[in-house]
Short mmCIF file of C-alpha atoms in Angstrom, two decimals:
data_model
loop_
_atom_site.label_atom_id
_atom_site.label_comp_id
_atom_site.label_asym_id
_atom_site.label_seq_id
_atom_site.Cartn_x
_atom_site.Cartn_y
_atom_site.Cartn_z
CA MET A 1 -188.48 -163.65 -109.66
CA LYS A 2 -191.18 -161.55 -108.13
CA ARG A 3 -191.59 -164.06 -105.29
CA SER A 4 -187.83 -163.85 -104.59
CA ASP A 5 -187.95 -160.06 -104.43
CA SER A 6 -190.92 -160.21 -102.11
CA SER A 7 -189.13 -162.64 -99.80
CA ARG A 8 -186.06 -160.41 -99.79
CA MET A 9 -188.18 -157.37 -98.87
CA GLN A 10 -189.88 -159.29 -96.08
CA GLY A 11 -186.50 -160.35 -94.76
CA VAL A 12 -185.19 -156.81 -94.79
CA THR A 13 -188.32 -155.59 -93.04
CA LEU A 14 -187.94 -158.22 -90.31
CA ILE A 15 -184.30 -157.24 -89.77
CA GLU A 16 -185.29 -153.60 -89.54
CA VAL A 17 -188.02 -154.39 -87.00
CA MET A 18 -185.60 -156.41 -84.88
CA LEU A 19 -183.05 -153.58 -85.08
CA VAL A 20 -185.65 -151.05 -83.99
CA ILE A 21 -186.67 -153.29 -81.09
CA ALA A 22 -183.03 -153.70 -80.03
CA ILE A 23 -182.44 -149.94 -80.16
CA ALA A 24 -185.66 -149.26 -78.24
CA THR A 25 -184.70 -151.82 -75.61
CA SER A 26 -181.23 -150.29 -75.22
CA LEU A 27 -182.70 -146.80 -74.90
CA THR A 28 -185.22 -148.04 -72.33
CA LEU A 29 -182.47 -149.65 -70.27
CA MET A 30 -180.38 -146.48 -70.47
CA VAL A 31 -183.35 -144.36 -69.39
CA MET A 32 -184.11 -146.71 -66.50
CA LYS A 33 -180.48 -146.69 -65.39
CA GLN A 34 -180.38 -142.90 -65.60
CA TYR A 35 -183.61 -142.69 -63.63
CA GLN A 36 -182.23 -144.97 -60.93
CA MET A 37 -179.10 -142.82 -60.66
CA MET A 38 -181.16 -139.63 -60.44
CA LYS A 39 -183.47 -141.26 -57.88
CA ARG A 40 -180.50 -142.31 -55.76
CA ASP A 41 -179.04 -138.79 -55.93
CA SER A 42 -182.42 -137.37 -54.96
CA ASP A 43 -182.69 -139.76 -52.00
CA VAL A 44 -179.18 -138.82 -50.86
CA GLN A 45 -179.97 -135.10 -51.04
CA GLN A 46 -183.19 -135.67 -49.11
CA VAL A 47 -181.36 -137.46 -46.28
CA ASN A 48 -178.83 -134.61 -46.11
CA TYR A 49 -181.71 -132.14 -45.95
CA ASN A 50 -183.40 -134.09 -43.15
CA VAL A 51 -180.15 -134.27 -41.17
CA ASP A 52 -179.56 -130.52 -41.56
CA GLN A 53 -183.09 -129.74 -40.39
CA ILE A 54 -182.67 -131.93 -37.30
CA MET A 55 -179.25 -130.39 -36.60
CA ASP A 56 -180.74 -126.89 -36.77
CA ALA A 57 -183.54 -127.89 -34.42
CA ALA A 58 -181.07 -129.44 -31.96
CA ALA A 59 -178.93 -126.27 -32.08
CA ARG A 60 -181.98 -124.18 -31.15
CA TYR A 61 -182.71 -126.60 -28.32
CA TYR A 62 -179.12 -126.20 -27.14
CA GLN A 63 -179.34 -122.40 -27.09
CA ALA A 64 -182.53 -122.60 -25.04
CA ASN A 65 -181.22 -125.22 -22.61
CA CYS A 66 -177.47 -124.75 -22.24
CA ARG A 67 -177.99 -122.95 -18.91
CA VAL A 68 -180.72 -122.97 -16.28
CA GLN A 69 -182.96 -119.96 -15.88
CA VAL A 70 -182.08 -118.09 -12.70
CA ASP A 71 -184.05 -115.27 -11.12
CA ALA A 72 -181.62 -112.34 -10.96
CA THR A 73 -183.19 -111.09 -7.71
CA THR A 74 -183.53 -114.28 -5.70
CA GLY A 75 -180.86 -116.43 -7.35
CA GLN A 76 -183.34 -119.29 -7.51
CA VAL A 77 -183.76 -121.54 -10.53
CA VAL A 78 -186.98 -120.78 -12.40
CA GLY A 79 -188.69 -122.65 -15.21
CA THR A 80 -187.83 -126.05 -16.59
CA ALA A 81 -185.29 -125.03 -19.24
CA GLY A 82 -181.59 -125.64 -18.87
CA THR A 83 -181.58 -129.42 -19.27
CA LEU A 84 -177.97 -129.31 -20.55
CA ASP A 85 -176.69 -127.31 -17.57
CA PRO A 86 -174.90 -129.45 -14.92
CA ALA A 87 -176.84 -127.46 -12.30
CA HIS A 88 -180.13 -128.75 -13.67
CA ALA A 89 -182.08 -131.22 -11.52
CA PRO A 90 -181.54 -133.95 -12.48
CA PRO A 91 -178.15 -133.30 -14.13
CA PRO A 92 -177.97 -134.17 -17.83
CA SER A 93 -176.80 -137.62 -18.80
CA ASN A 94 -173.96 -138.13 -21.25
CA PRO A 95 -175.04 -138.71 -23.91
CA PHE A 96 -178.18 -136.65 -23.51
CA ILE A 97 -180.90 -138.20 -25.66
CA ILE A 98 -183.75 -136.23 -27.21
CA THR A 99 -186.18 -137.51 -29.80
CA VAL A 100 -187.24 -135.91 -33.05
CA ALA A 101 -190.81 -136.02 -31.72
CA ALA A 102 -189.77 -134.00 -28.65
CA LEU A 103 -187.99 -131.41 -30.80
CA ARG A 104 -191.11 -131.09 -32.93
CA ALA A 105 -193.49 -130.91 -29.96
CA ALA A 106 -191.42 -128.11 -28.39
CA GLY A 107 -191.44 -126.12 -31.64
CA TYR A 108 -187.74 -126.46 -32.43
CA LEU A 109 -188.39 -128.63 -35.50
CA THR A 110 -191.02 -127.34 -37.91
CA ALA A 111 -189.80 -128.78 -41.22
CA VAL A 112 -191.44 -131.87 -42.68
CA LEU A 113 -189.10 -134.86 -43.01
CA PRO A 114 -190.32 -136.77 -46.08
CA PRO A 115 -190.03 -140.58 -46.11
CA ASN A 116 -186.85 -141.90 -47.67
CA PRO A 117 -186.00 -145.39 -48.95
CA ILE A 118 -182.49 -145.13 -47.49
CA VAL A 119 -183.83 -144.70 -43.94
CA ASN A 120 -185.26 -147.54 -41.90
CA GLU A 121 -188.37 -145.72 -40.76
CA ALA A 122 -189.59 -148.88 -39.03
CA GLY A 123 -186.68 -148.57 -36.59
CA ALA A 124 -186.43 -146.63 -33.34
CA ASN A 125 -187.67 -143.04 -33.60
CA ASN A 126 -188.51 -143.56 -37.28
CA GLY A 127 -184.85 -144.10 -38.08
CA TYR A 128 -183.48 -140.82 -36.67
CA MET A 129 -181.58 -140.70 -33.35
CA VAL A 130 -180.60 -137.35 -31.81
CA GLN A 131 -178.28 -136.87 -28.87
CA PHE A 132 -175.84 -134.42 -27.31
CA ASN A 133 -172.36 -135.78 -26.55
CA GLN A 134 -170.47 -133.93 -23.83
CA VAL A 135 -166.81 -133.29 -24.56
CA THR A 136 -164.74 -135.36 -22.12
CA PRO A 137 -162.54 -135.01 -20.24
CA ILE A 138 -164.15 -131.69 -19.35
CA PRO A 139 -161.68 -128.91 -20.25
CA ASP A 140 -160.38 -126.77 -17.39
CA ARG A 141 -160.25 -123.00 -17.63
CA THR A 142 -156.93 -121.88 -16.19
CA VAL A 143 -154.85 -118.72 -16.11
CA THR A 144 -151.24 -118.05 -15.19
CA THR A 145 -150.84 -115.31 -12.59
CA SER A 146 -148.06 -112.75 -12.44
CA THR A 147 -146.19 -115.03 -10.02
CA GLY A 148 -146.27 -117.92 -12.50
CA ALA A 149 -148.87 -119.93 -10.61
CA VAL A 150 -151.52 -121.71 -12.66
CA VAL A 151 -154.95 -120.98 -11.25
CA ARG A 152 -157.94 -123.13 -12.15
CA LEU A 153 -160.96 -120.92 -12.71
CA GLY A 154 -163.46 -123.63 -13.50
CA GLN A 155 -164.62 -125.99 -16.21
CA ILE A 156 -165.88 -125.44 -19.74
CA ILE A 157 -168.99 -127.46 -20.51
CA MET A 158 -169.13 -128.30 -24.21
CA TRP A 159 -171.67 -130.37 -26.09
CA ARG A 160 -171.64 -131.73 -29.62
CA ILE A 161 -174.84 -132.54 -31.51
CA GLN A 162 -175.02 -136.02 -32.95
CA VAL A 163 -177.63 -137.14 -35.48
CA ALA A 164 -177.67 -140.80 -36.46
CA VAL A 165 -179.69 -142.29 -39.32
CA GLU A 166 -180.52 -146.00 -39.37
CA VAL A 167 -180.11 -147.34 -42.90
CA ARG A 168 -182.64 -149.79 -44.29
CA ASP A 169 -179.88 -152.00 -45.77
CA PRO A 170 -176.94 -152.31 -43.33
CA SER A 171 -174.75 -153.82 -46.05
CA MET A 172 -174.90 -150.45 -47.84
CA ALA A 173 -173.86 -148.40 -44.79
CA ALA A 174 -170.27 -147.85 -45.96
CA SER A 175 -171.42 -146.87 -49.45
CA TYR A 176 -174.00 -144.45 -48.08
CA GLN A 177 -171.38 -142.97 -45.76
CA ASN A 178 -169.36 -141.85 -48.77
CA SER A 179 -172.38 -140.55 -50.68
CA LEU A 180 -173.82 -138.67 -47.71
CA ARG A 181 -170.47 -137.50 -46.30
CA ALA A 182 -171.35 -138.88 -42.87
CA ASP A 183 -168.64 -138.72 -40.21
CA CYS A 184 -168.74 -142.45 -39.56
CA VAL A 185 -170.88 -145.56 -39.30
CA SER A 186 -171.82 -146.81 -35.87
CA ALA A 187 -174.18 -149.00 -33.89
CA ILE A 188 -176.84 -148.50 -31.26
CA SER A 189 -175.86 -148.63 -27.60
CA GLY A 190 -178.54 -148.51 -24.94
CA SER A 191 -180.98 -145.72 -25.79
CA GLY A 192 -178.48 -143.90 -28.02
CA VAL A 193 -175.91 -144.49 -30.75
CA LEU A 194 -172.19 -144.87 -30.09
CA PRO A 195 -170.18 -141.76 -31.06
CA CYS A 196 -167.90 -142.21 -34.04
CA ASN A 197 -165.93 -145.40 -33.70
CA PRO A 198 -163.36 -146.60 -36.26
CA ALA A 199 -164.51 -150.21 -36.05
CA PRO A 200 -168.06 -150.57 -34.67
CA ALA A 201 -169.77 -153.93 -34.57
CA ALA A 202 -172.87 -154.47 -36.74
CA ALA A 203 -172.77 -150.89 -37.98
CA ASN A 204 -176.18 -149.88 -39.31
CA TYR A 205 -176.23 -146.17 -38.42
CA LEU A 206 -174.74 -143.23 -40.29
CA VAL A 207 -173.50 -140.62 -37.83
CA TRP A 208 -173.01 -136.86 -38.13
CA GLU A 209 -171.55 -134.84 -35.25
CA ARG A 210 -171.31 -131.03 -35.18
CA LEU A 211 -170.94 -128.16 -32.75
CA PRO A 212 -174.18 -126.24 -32.05
CA SER A 213 -172.60 -123.08 -33.49
CA PHE A 214 -172.06 -124.91 -36.80
CA ALA A 215 -175.04 -127.23 -36.85
CA SER A 216 -175.68 -126.76 -40.55
CA PRO A 217 -173.13 -125.52 -43.11
CA GLU A 218 -176.02 -124.20 -45.20
CA ALA A 219 -177.28 -122.05 -42.32
CA ASN A 220 -173.91 -120.68 -41.18
CA SER A 221 -173.62 -116.91 -40.84
CA ASN A 222 -170.85 -114.52 -39.91
CA LEU A 223 -173.40 -112.82 -37.63
CA TRP A 224 -173.44 -115.68 -35.10
CA MET A 225 -171.49 -113.57 -32.61
CA THR A 226 -174.62 -111.44 -32.10
CA ASN A 227 -176.03 -114.30 -30.03
CA ALA A 228 -176.41 -112.83 -26.54
CA THR A 229 -175.53 -116.01 -24.69
CA THR A 230 -172.38 -116.53 -26.74
CA LYS A 231 -171.32 -112.95 -26.10
CA GLN A 232 -171.88 -113.49 -22.39
CA PHE A 233 -169.71 -116.61 -22.46
CA ASN A 234 -166.91 -114.87 -24.35
CA GLU A 235 -167.00 -111.89 -22.02
CA SER A 236 -166.68 -114.13 -18.98
CA TYR A 237 -163.96 -116.14 -20.68
CA ARG A 238 -161.90 -112.99 -21.32
CA THR A 239 -162.51 -110.86 -18.24
CA MET A 240 -162.30 -113.47 -15.50
CA PRO A 241 -158.47 -113.74 -15.81
CA SER A 242 -158.26 -109.95 -15.47
CA ASN A 243 -159.97 -110.21 -12.11
CA VAL A 244 -157.49 -112.86 -11.03
CA LEU A 245 -154.50 -110.79 -12.13
CA ALA A 246 -155.92 -107.88 -10.16
CA GLY A 247 -155.75 -109.97 -7.01
CA ALA A 248 -159.34 -111.17 -6.84
CA THR A 249 -160.00 -114.62 -5.42
CA PRO A 250 -160.98 -117.05 -8.23
CA TYR A 251 -163.57 -118.80 -6.05
CA PRO A 252 -166.13 -120.17 -6.31
CA GLN A 253 -164.94 -121.75 -9.50
CA GLN A 254 -167.18 -121.08 -12.45
CA THR A 255 -168.78 -123.35 -14.99
CA PHE A 256 -168.50 -121.81 -18.44
CA LEU A 257 -171.62 -122.61 -20.45
CA CYS A 258 -173.18 -121.99 -23.87
CA GLY A 259 -169.85 -121.36 -25.55
CA ASN A 260 -170.02 -123.80 -28.43
#
């Protein structure tokens, strides 16, 4: 009788041990799954942070290079800035490519971009491609005179910043696009990445495209109008038609710069 009770107790103990092991295993799997989800969220947030930092740096580059430096006395171009001005020699290409390394070397990018498992850092430029896409066709600036004639005053040069991130696993590009709220997925073309395309071939890049004045939603401010260059653009944009209406000759036609 005692042997039977002992066997029963041993059996119960074994069942309890197995139950504890099963519970511990389930908890471990749940913790691992939760960790993987948190790690993925952390990686996504880090990529968004890196993109915002690059966007901010590109916006600062734009403000420094959207027009050439001209000596007010001689009218001659001075310095080497103004690479996005059509008057620059040589004129800017479209798209205009600039590397993250160049932004960092010039002091526009100071933030550290930590490694990220989503990004293919073994790819070109460590997985980050930066370029300026010129808005085409180039918008005309026109005004209607008192006689009803439409007068062309010039052209408005507008650029959009594009940051593209090469994903380590191209099969996950569409999934990452949703998680990272990228504008589109695209593919490399020449030395740059194709602007947003609804059906790119072999898409392995996530693409974000923004205006320089809204490079980062986190850094947006209602004080942006205090930018001197922007104020100069807006003043020219408003007052030039007044000169035309007053009978002034709208020539030579102007190129409106630094307005976006």
